[in-house]
mmCIF file of C-alpha atoms in Angstrom:
data_model
loop_
_atom_site.group_PDB
_atom_site.id
_atom_site.type_symbol
_atom_site.label_atom_id
_atom_site.label_comp_id
_atom_site.label_asym_id
_atom_site.label_seq_id
_atom_site.Cartn_x
_atom_site.Cartn_y
_atom_site.Cartn_z
ATOM 1 C CA UNK J 879 28.449 34.262 -14.790
ATOM 2 C CA UNK J 880 27.380 30.811 -15.795
ATOM 3 C CA UNK J 881 29.758 27.886 -16.128
ATOM 4 C CA UNK J 882 29.228 24.521 -17.774
ATOM 5 C CA UNK J 883 31.470 21.570 -16.999
ATOM 6 C CA UNK J 884 31.768 18.349 -18.956
ATOM 7 C CA UNK J 885 34.209 16.146 -17.086
ATOM 8 C CA UNK J 886 34.495 13.384 -19.684
ATOM 9 C CA UNK J 887 36.671 14.480 -22.635
ATOM 10 C CA UNK J 888 36.170 11.152 -24.403
ATOM 11 C CA UNK J 889 33.901 8.150 -24.127
ATOM 12 C CA UNK J 890 33.265 5.036 -26.151
ATOM 13 C CA UNK J 891 30.382 2.586 -26.326
ATOM 14 C CA UNK J 892 29.532 -0.520 -28.259
ATOM 15 C CA UNK J 893 26.816 -0.350 -30.834
ATOM 16 C CA UNK J 894 23.339 -1.048 -29.369
ATOM 17 C CA UNK J 895 24.478 -0.332 -25.811
ATOM 18 C CA UNK J 896 23.545 2.605 -23.586
ATOM 19 C CA UNK J 897 25.862 5.452 -22.635
ATOM 20 C CA UNK J 898 25.478 8.447 -20.328
ATOM 21 C CA UNK J 899 27.299 11.751 -20.802
ATOM 22 C CA UNK J 900 27.683 14.009 -17.781
ATOM 23 C CA UNK J 901 27.235 17.757 -17.465
ATOM 24 C CA UNK J 902 27.161 20.052 -14.463
ATOM 25 C CA UNK J 903 26.556 23.772 -14.409
ATOM 26 C CA UNK J 904 26.605 26.685 -12.063
ATOM 27 C CA UNK J 905 24.205 29.617 -12.136
ATOM 28 C CA UNK J 906 22.323 32.037 -9.936
ATOM 29 C CA UNK J 907 19.425 32.163 -12.375
ATOM 30 C CA UNK J 908 16.154 30.511 -11.423
ATOM 31 C CA UNK J 909 14.685 30.280 -14.913
ATOM 32 C CA UNK J 910 16.920 28.849 -17.598
ATOM 33 C CA UNK J 911 17.256 26.281 -20.340
ATOM 34 C CA UNK J 912 19.697 23.453 -20.865
ATOM 35 C CA UNK J 913 20.626 21.861 -24.151
ATOM 36 C CA UNK J 914 22.637 19.046 -25.634
ATOM 37 C CA UNK J 915 24.104 19.649 -29.062
ATOM 38 C CA UNK J 916 25.786 17.093 -31.289
ATOM 39 C CA UNK J 917 28.611 17.944 -33.692
ATOM 40 C CA UNK J 918 29.564 15.080 -36.013
ATOM 41 C CA UNK J 919 32.716 15.204 -38.164
ATOM 42 C CA UNK J 920 30.745 17.215 -40.724
ATOM 43 C CA UNK J 921 30.930 19.987 -38.053
ATOM 44 C CA UNK J 922 27.196 20.816 -38.315
ATOM 45 C CA UNK J 923 25.882 21.602 -34.831
ATOM 46 C CA UNK J 924 22.621 19.734 -34.263
ATOM 47 C CA UNK J 925 20.253 20.328 -31.367
ATOM 48 C CA UNK J 926 19.627 16.968 -29.697
ATOM 49 C CA UNK J 927 17.412 17.839 -26.757
ATOM 50 C CA UNK J 928 16.381 20.728 -24.546
ATOM 51 C CA UNK J 929 15.156 21.015 -20.971
ATOM 52 C CA UNK J 930 13.371 23.939 -19.348
ATOM 53 C CA UNK J 931 14.451 24.369 -15.727
ATOM 54 C CA UNK J 932 10.905 24.940 -14.514
ATOM 55 C CA UNK J 933 9.788 21.555 -15.812
ATOM 56 C CA UNK J 934 10.344 18.667 -13.434
ATOM 57 C CA UNK J 935 9.777 16.049 -16.097
ATOM 58 C CA UNK J 936 12.924 14.942 -17.872
ATOM 59 C CA UNK J 937 12.951 15.612 -21.624
ATOM 60 C CA UNK J 938 12.989 12.697 -24.053
ATOM 61 C CA UNK J 939 13.579 12.588 -27.799
ATOM 62 C CA UNK J 940 13.435 9.062 -29.198
ATOM 63 C CA UNK J 941 16.667 7.331 -28.057
ATOM 64 C CA UNK J 942 17.903 10.419 -26.227
ATOM 65 C CA UNK J 943 16.813 11.337 -22.719
ATOM 66 C CA UNK J 944 18.133 13.526 -19.955
ATOM 67 C CA UNK J 945 18.430 13.218 -16.211
ATOM 68 C CA UNK J 946 17.906 16.758 -14.923
ATOM 69 C CA UNK J 947 18.704 17.267 -11.255
ATOM 70 C CA UNK J 948 18.074 20.954 -10.581
ATOM 71 C CA UNK J 949 19.226 20.991 -6.968
ATOM 72 C CA UNK J 950 22.452 19.256 -7.892
ATOM 73 C CA UNK J 951 22.806 21.383 -11.066
ATOM 74 C CA UNK J 952 23.329 18.256 -13.095
ATOM 75 C CA UNK J 953 22.129 17.554 -16.625
ATOM 76 C CA UNK J 954 23.215 14.219 -18.081
ATOM 77 C CA UNK J 955 22.368 12.797 -21.496
ATOM 78 C CA UNK J 956 21.505 9.137 -21.938
ATOM 79 C CA UNK J 957 21.748 7.599 -25.374
ATOM 80 C CA UNK J 958 19.999 4.235 -25.693
ATOM 81 C CA UNK J 959 20.588 1.664 -28.411
ATOM 82 C CA UNK J 960 23.688 3.533 -29.589
ATOM 83 C CA UNK J 961 24.213 3.708 -33.337
ATOM 84 C CA UNK J 962 27.334 4.305 -35.398
ATOM 85 C CA UNK J 963 25.857 7.620 -36.506
ATOM 86 C CA UNK J 964 25.867 8.804 -32.904
ATOM 87 C CA UNK J 965 29.648 9.158 -33.116
ATOM 88 C CA UNK J 966 30.214 12.875 -32.577
ATOM 89 C CA UNK J 967 31.299 15.578 -30.175
ATOM 90 C CA UNK J 968 28.514 16.339 -27.702
ATOM 91 C CA UNK J 969 28.244 19.767 -26.115
ATOM 92 C CA UNK J 970 26.165 20.680 -23.102
ATOM 93 C CA UNK J 971 24.910 24.277 -23.155
ATOM 94 C CA UNK J 972 23.244 26.648 -20.709
ATOM 95 C CA UNK J 973 20.914 29.490 -21.627
ATOM 96 C CA UNK J 974 19.686 31.974 -19.033
ATOM 97 C CA UNK J 975 19.580 35.660 -18.157
ATOM 98 C CA UNK J 976 18.473 38.590 -20.272
ATOM 99 C CA UNK J 977 21.003 38.381 -23.095
ATOM 100 C CA UNK J 978 19.863 35.094 -24.686
ATOM 101 C CA UNK J 979 23.416 33.829 -25.011
ATOM 102 C CA UNK J 980 24.429 30.207 -24.692
ATOM 103 C CA UNK J 981 27.368 29.021 -22.613
ATOM 104 C CA UNK J 982 28.911 25.786 -23.856
ATOM 105 C CA UNK J 983 30.885 23.102 -22.072
ATOM 106 C CA UNK J 984 34.156 21.828 -23.496
ATOM 107 C CA UNK J 985 32.489 18.822 -25.065
ATOM 108 C CA UNK J 986 32.655 15.036 -24.862
ATOM 109 C CA UNK J 987 33.860 13.040 -27.854
ATOM 110 C CA UNK J 988 31.686 9.945 -28.112
ATOM 111 C CA UNK J 989 32.771 7.047 -30.301
ATOM 112 C CA UNK J 990 30.348 4.235 -31.049
ATOM 113 C CA UNK J 991 32.186 1.048 -31.930
ATOM 114 C CA UNK J 992 30.749 -1.689 -34.152
ATOM 115 C CA UNK Q 1388 13.698 25.191 -36.860
ATOM 116 C CA UNK Q 1389 15.416 27.437 -39.408
ATOM 117 C CA UNK Q 1390 17.525 26.564 -42.436
ATOM 118 C CA UNK Q 1391 20.804 28.432 -42.320
ATOM 119 C CA UNK Q 1392 23.456 28.685 -44.994
ATOM 120 C CA UNK Q 1393 26.959 30.093 -44.776
ATOM 121 C CA UNK Q 1394 29.348 31.206 -47.476
ATOM 122 C CA UNK Q 1395 32.089 30.303 -48.051
ATOM 123 C CA UNK Q 1396 32.139 26.818 -46.555
ATOM 124 C CA UNK Q 1397 35.922 26.972 -46.362
ATOM 125 C CA UNK Q 1398 38.754 29.217 -47.427
ATOM 126 C CA UNK Q 1399 42.503 29.462 -47.253
ATOM 127 C CA UNK Q 1400 43.733 33.018 -46.861
ATOM 128 C CA UNK Q 1401 47.049 34.785 -46.553
ATOM 129 C CA UNK Q 1402 47.957 36.642 -43.420
ATOM 130 C CA UNK Q 1403 47.147 40.325 -43.446
ATOM 131 C CA UNK Q 1404 44.084 39.919 -45.659
ATOM 132 C CA UNK Q 1405 40.391 39.989 -44.700
ATOM 133 C CA UNK Q 1406 37.551 37.545 -45.274
ATOM 134 C CA UNK Q 1407 33.825 38.223 -45.096
ATOM 135 C CA UNK Q 1408 31.560 35.325 -44.127
ATOM 136 C CA UNK Q 1409 27.886 35.466 -45.024
ATOM 137 C CA UNK Q 1410 25.021 33.911 -43.079
ATOM 138 C CA UNK Q 1411 21.572 33.580 -44.653
ATOM 139 C CA UNK Q 1412 18.430 32.314 -42.894
ATOM 140 C CA UNK Q 1413 15.240 31.121 -44.549
ATOM 141 C CA UNK Q 1414 13.004 32.986 -42.095
ATOM 142 C CA UNK Q 1415 13.072 36.185 -40.116
ATOM 143 C CA UNK Q 1416 14.846 35.907 -36.781
ATOM 144 C CA UNK Q 1417 15.404 38.380 -34.003
ATOM 145 C CA UNK Q 1418 18.879 37.432 -32.922
ATOM 146 C CA UNK Q 1419 21.885 36.134 -34.819
ATOM 147 C CA UNK Q 1420 25.098 35.020 -33.191
ATOM 148 C CA UNK Q 1421 28.643 34.496 -34.409
ATOM 149 C CA UNK Q 1422 30.905 31.903 -32.796
ATOM 150 C CA UNK Q 1423 34.506 30.843 -33.215
ATOM 151 C CA UNK Q 1424 35.555 27.246 -32.737
ATOM 152 C CA UNK Q 1425 39.289 26.759 -32.635
ATOM 153 C CA UNK Q 1426 40.654 23.315 -33.544
ATOM 154 C CA UNK Q 1427 39.530 20.698 -31.029
ATOM 155 C CA UNK Q 1428 37.852 23.305 -28.839
ATOM 156 C CA UNK Q 1429 34.382 24.333 -27.801
ATOM 157 C CA UNK Q 1430 32.402 27.258 -29.164
ATOM 158 C CA UNK Q 1431 33.257 30.792 -28.111
ATOM 159 C CA UNK Q 1432 30.743 33.562 -28.742
ATOM 160 C CA UNK Q 1433 32.189 36.465 -30.709
ATOM 161 C CA UNK Q 1434 29.153 38.747 -30.827
ATOM 162 C CA UNK Q 1435 25.391 39.018 -30.945
ATOM 163 C CA UNK Q 1436 23.922 40.786 -33.969
ATOM 164 C CA UNK Q 1437 20.482 42.355 -33.826
ATOM 165 C CA UNK Q 1438 18.926 44.065 -36.807
ATOM 166 C CA UNK Q 1439 18.974 47.828 -36.547
ATOM 167 C CA UNK Q 1440 21.559 48.092 -33.807
ATOM 168 C CA UNK Q 1441 25.281 47.720 -33.312
ATOM 169 C CA UNK Q 1442 26.544 44.222 -32.599
ATOM 170 C CA UNK Q 1443 27.351 43.375 -29.001
ATOM 171 C CA UNK Q 1444 30.854 41.938 -28.659
ATOM 172 C CA UNK Q 1445 32.102 39.538 -26.009
ATOM 173 C CA UNK Q 1446 35.187 40.135 -23.961
ATOM 174 C CA UNK Q 1447 38.293 39.607 -26.041
ATOM 175 C CA UNK Q 1448 36.641 40.436 -29.370
ATOM 176 C CA UNK Q 1449 36.625 43.917 -30.901
ATOM 177 C CA UNK Q 1450 34.756 45.525 -33.760
ATOM 178 C CA UNK Q 1451 37.910 46.536 -35.624
ATOM 179 C CA UNK Q 1452 38.980 42.902 -35.887
ATOM 180 C CA UNK Q 1453 35.534 41.338 -36.368
ATOM 181 C CA UNK Q 1454 33.156 43.881 -37.928
ATOM 182 C CA UNK Q 1455 29.606 42.573 -38.239
ATOM 183 C CA UNK Q 1456 26.698 43.732 -40.350
ATOM 184 C CA UNK Q 1457 23.022 42.886 -39.886
ATOM 185 C CA UNK Q 1458 21.129 44.713 -42.639
ATOM 186 C CA UNK Q 1459 17.869 42.790 -42.260
ATOM 187 C CA UNK Q 1460 16.163 40.000 -40.326
ATOM 188 C CA UNK Q 1461 17.486 37.160 -42.512
ATOM 189 C CA UNK Q 1462 21.119 38.065 -43.203
ATOM 190 C CA UNK Q 1463 24.366 38.893 -41.445
ATOM 191 C CA UNK Q 1464 28.058 39.065 -42.270
ATOM 192 C CA UNK Q 1465 31.175 38.635 -40.161
ATOM 193 C CA UNK Q 1466 34.497 39.960 -41.415
ATOM 194 C CA UNK Q 1467 37.758 38.625 -40.060
ATOM 195 C CA UNK Q 1468 40.220 41.470 -40.614
ATOM 196 C CA UNK Q 1469 43.991 41.574 -40.908
ATOM 197 C CA UNK Q 1470 44.162 37.834 -40.444
ATOM 198 C CA UNK Q 1471 46.941 35.916 -38.717
ATOM 199 C CA UNK Q 1472 47.427 32.143 -38.394
ATOM 200 C CA UNK Q 1473 45.811 32.370 -34.934
ATOM 201 C CA UNK Q 1474 42.533 33.191 -36.666
ATOM 202 C CA UNK Q 1475 42.431 29.731 -38.237
ATOM 203 C CA UNK Q 1476 39.159 28.334 -36.898
ATOM 204 C CA UNK Q 1477 35.660 27.318 -37.769
ATOM 205 C CA UNK Q 1478 33.293 30.283 -37.702
ATOM 206 C CA UNK Q 1479 29.669 29.460 -37.005
ATOM 207 C CA UNK Q 1480 26.554 31.514 -37.392
ATOM 208 C CA UNK Q 1481 23.497 30.707 -35.328
ATOM 209 C CA UNK Q 1482 19.994 32.087 -34.929
ATOM 210 C CA UNK Q 1483 17.361 31.914 -32.266
ATOM 211 C CA UNK Q 1484 13.970 30.360 -32.909
ATOM 212 C CA UNK Q 1485 12.102 32.187 -35.674
ATOM 213 C CA UNK Q 1486 9.033 32.755 -33.574
ATOM 214 C CA UNK Q 1487 9.610 36.320 -32.529
ATOM 215 C CA UNK Q 1488 10.075 35.211 -28.941
ATOM 216 C CA UNK Q 1489 13.647 34.315 -28.050
ATOM 217 C CA UNK Q 1490 14.006 31.210 -25.941
ATOM 218 C CA UNK Q 1491 17.745 30.519 -25.992
ATOM 219 C CA UNK Q 1492 17.242 27.656 -28.458
ATOM 220 C CA UNK Q 1493 19.717 28.262 -31.258
ATOM 221 C CA UNK Q 1494 20.131 26.703 -34.667
ATOM 222 C CA UNK Q 1495 23.470 26.668 -36.368
ATOM 223 C CA UNK Q 1496 24.762 27.095 -39.858
ATOM 224 C CA UNK Q 1497 27.200 24.570 -41.340
ATOM 225 C CA UNK Q 1498 30.200 26.691 -40.449
ATOM 226 C CA UNK Q 1499 33.076 28.228 -42.375
ATOM 227 C CA UNK Q 1500 36.476 26.589 -42.011
ATOM 228 C CA UNK Q 1501 39.148 29.271 -42.271
ATOM 229 C CA UNK Q 1502 42.832 28.521 -42.634
ATOM 230 C CA UNK Q 1503 45.293 31.395 -42.538
ATOM 231 C CA UNK Q 1504 48.769 30.799 -43.945
#
C-alpha cells in the first residue's frame, strides 16, 4: 500500500517570498504519478501540478515547481513570488497501481501574509 | 479538464434521514470517485464508480450506508443513509481525465457540505 507523508501541518510566508512544501511517499510501484492539489477556503480542490515518475525533468507551472527526487521518494513543491491568493491547504497525492486511485497526504496549511 | 457540478452545495439534515448527492460532468469520463473530507482532515476515498458495474468500496465503507449509482458516463449519485452526526463532512466527487485513458489525474467538484444534527 502507498503512503504519503506531509510533515508540515502549517507554514507561513510573506507575500512575494518563496516557500517550499515537503512531501515524501512510499511505494513499490515503478511507474506512478505525483500531484499537488490546492484547496482554498472555498473548498474547491484545484490541481496545481503533476509529475510522472518516469520523467527526470521536474515539472513547472508558472510560479509553481517541484523538486522530484525519485530515489529519496521526495516530492516538494516550491511556490515563488507568493501571493495572497496562494493561501490554502495543499495536499500531496500519489497515483499508481491498477486501480487509478489517489492517496492523499494530510495536507499543509499555507498562509501568505501581506 | 472537466467541469463538474454537485448538488446540493450544502445541507443540514436530521439524524436518521438520508441525503442523495448528485455529481454531473460536462464530458464523458470513465471513472468517477467519491471522497469524504471530515472537518480539518484530508480526503478519504469512499468508492470508485464505473458505469455499468457495481461501485468498488474502500475498507470501512459499505454499500448499505453509502449506496452509489452510475447510470451513464456523465452522472453519479452518492446517498448517505441513516445519517448520524459523525457523517457531518464535505463530500467530494471527482473524475479522471475525459480522454478515455485514465492517468490518475483527477478533477474535483465543488463539494457538498453536510451537517447532521
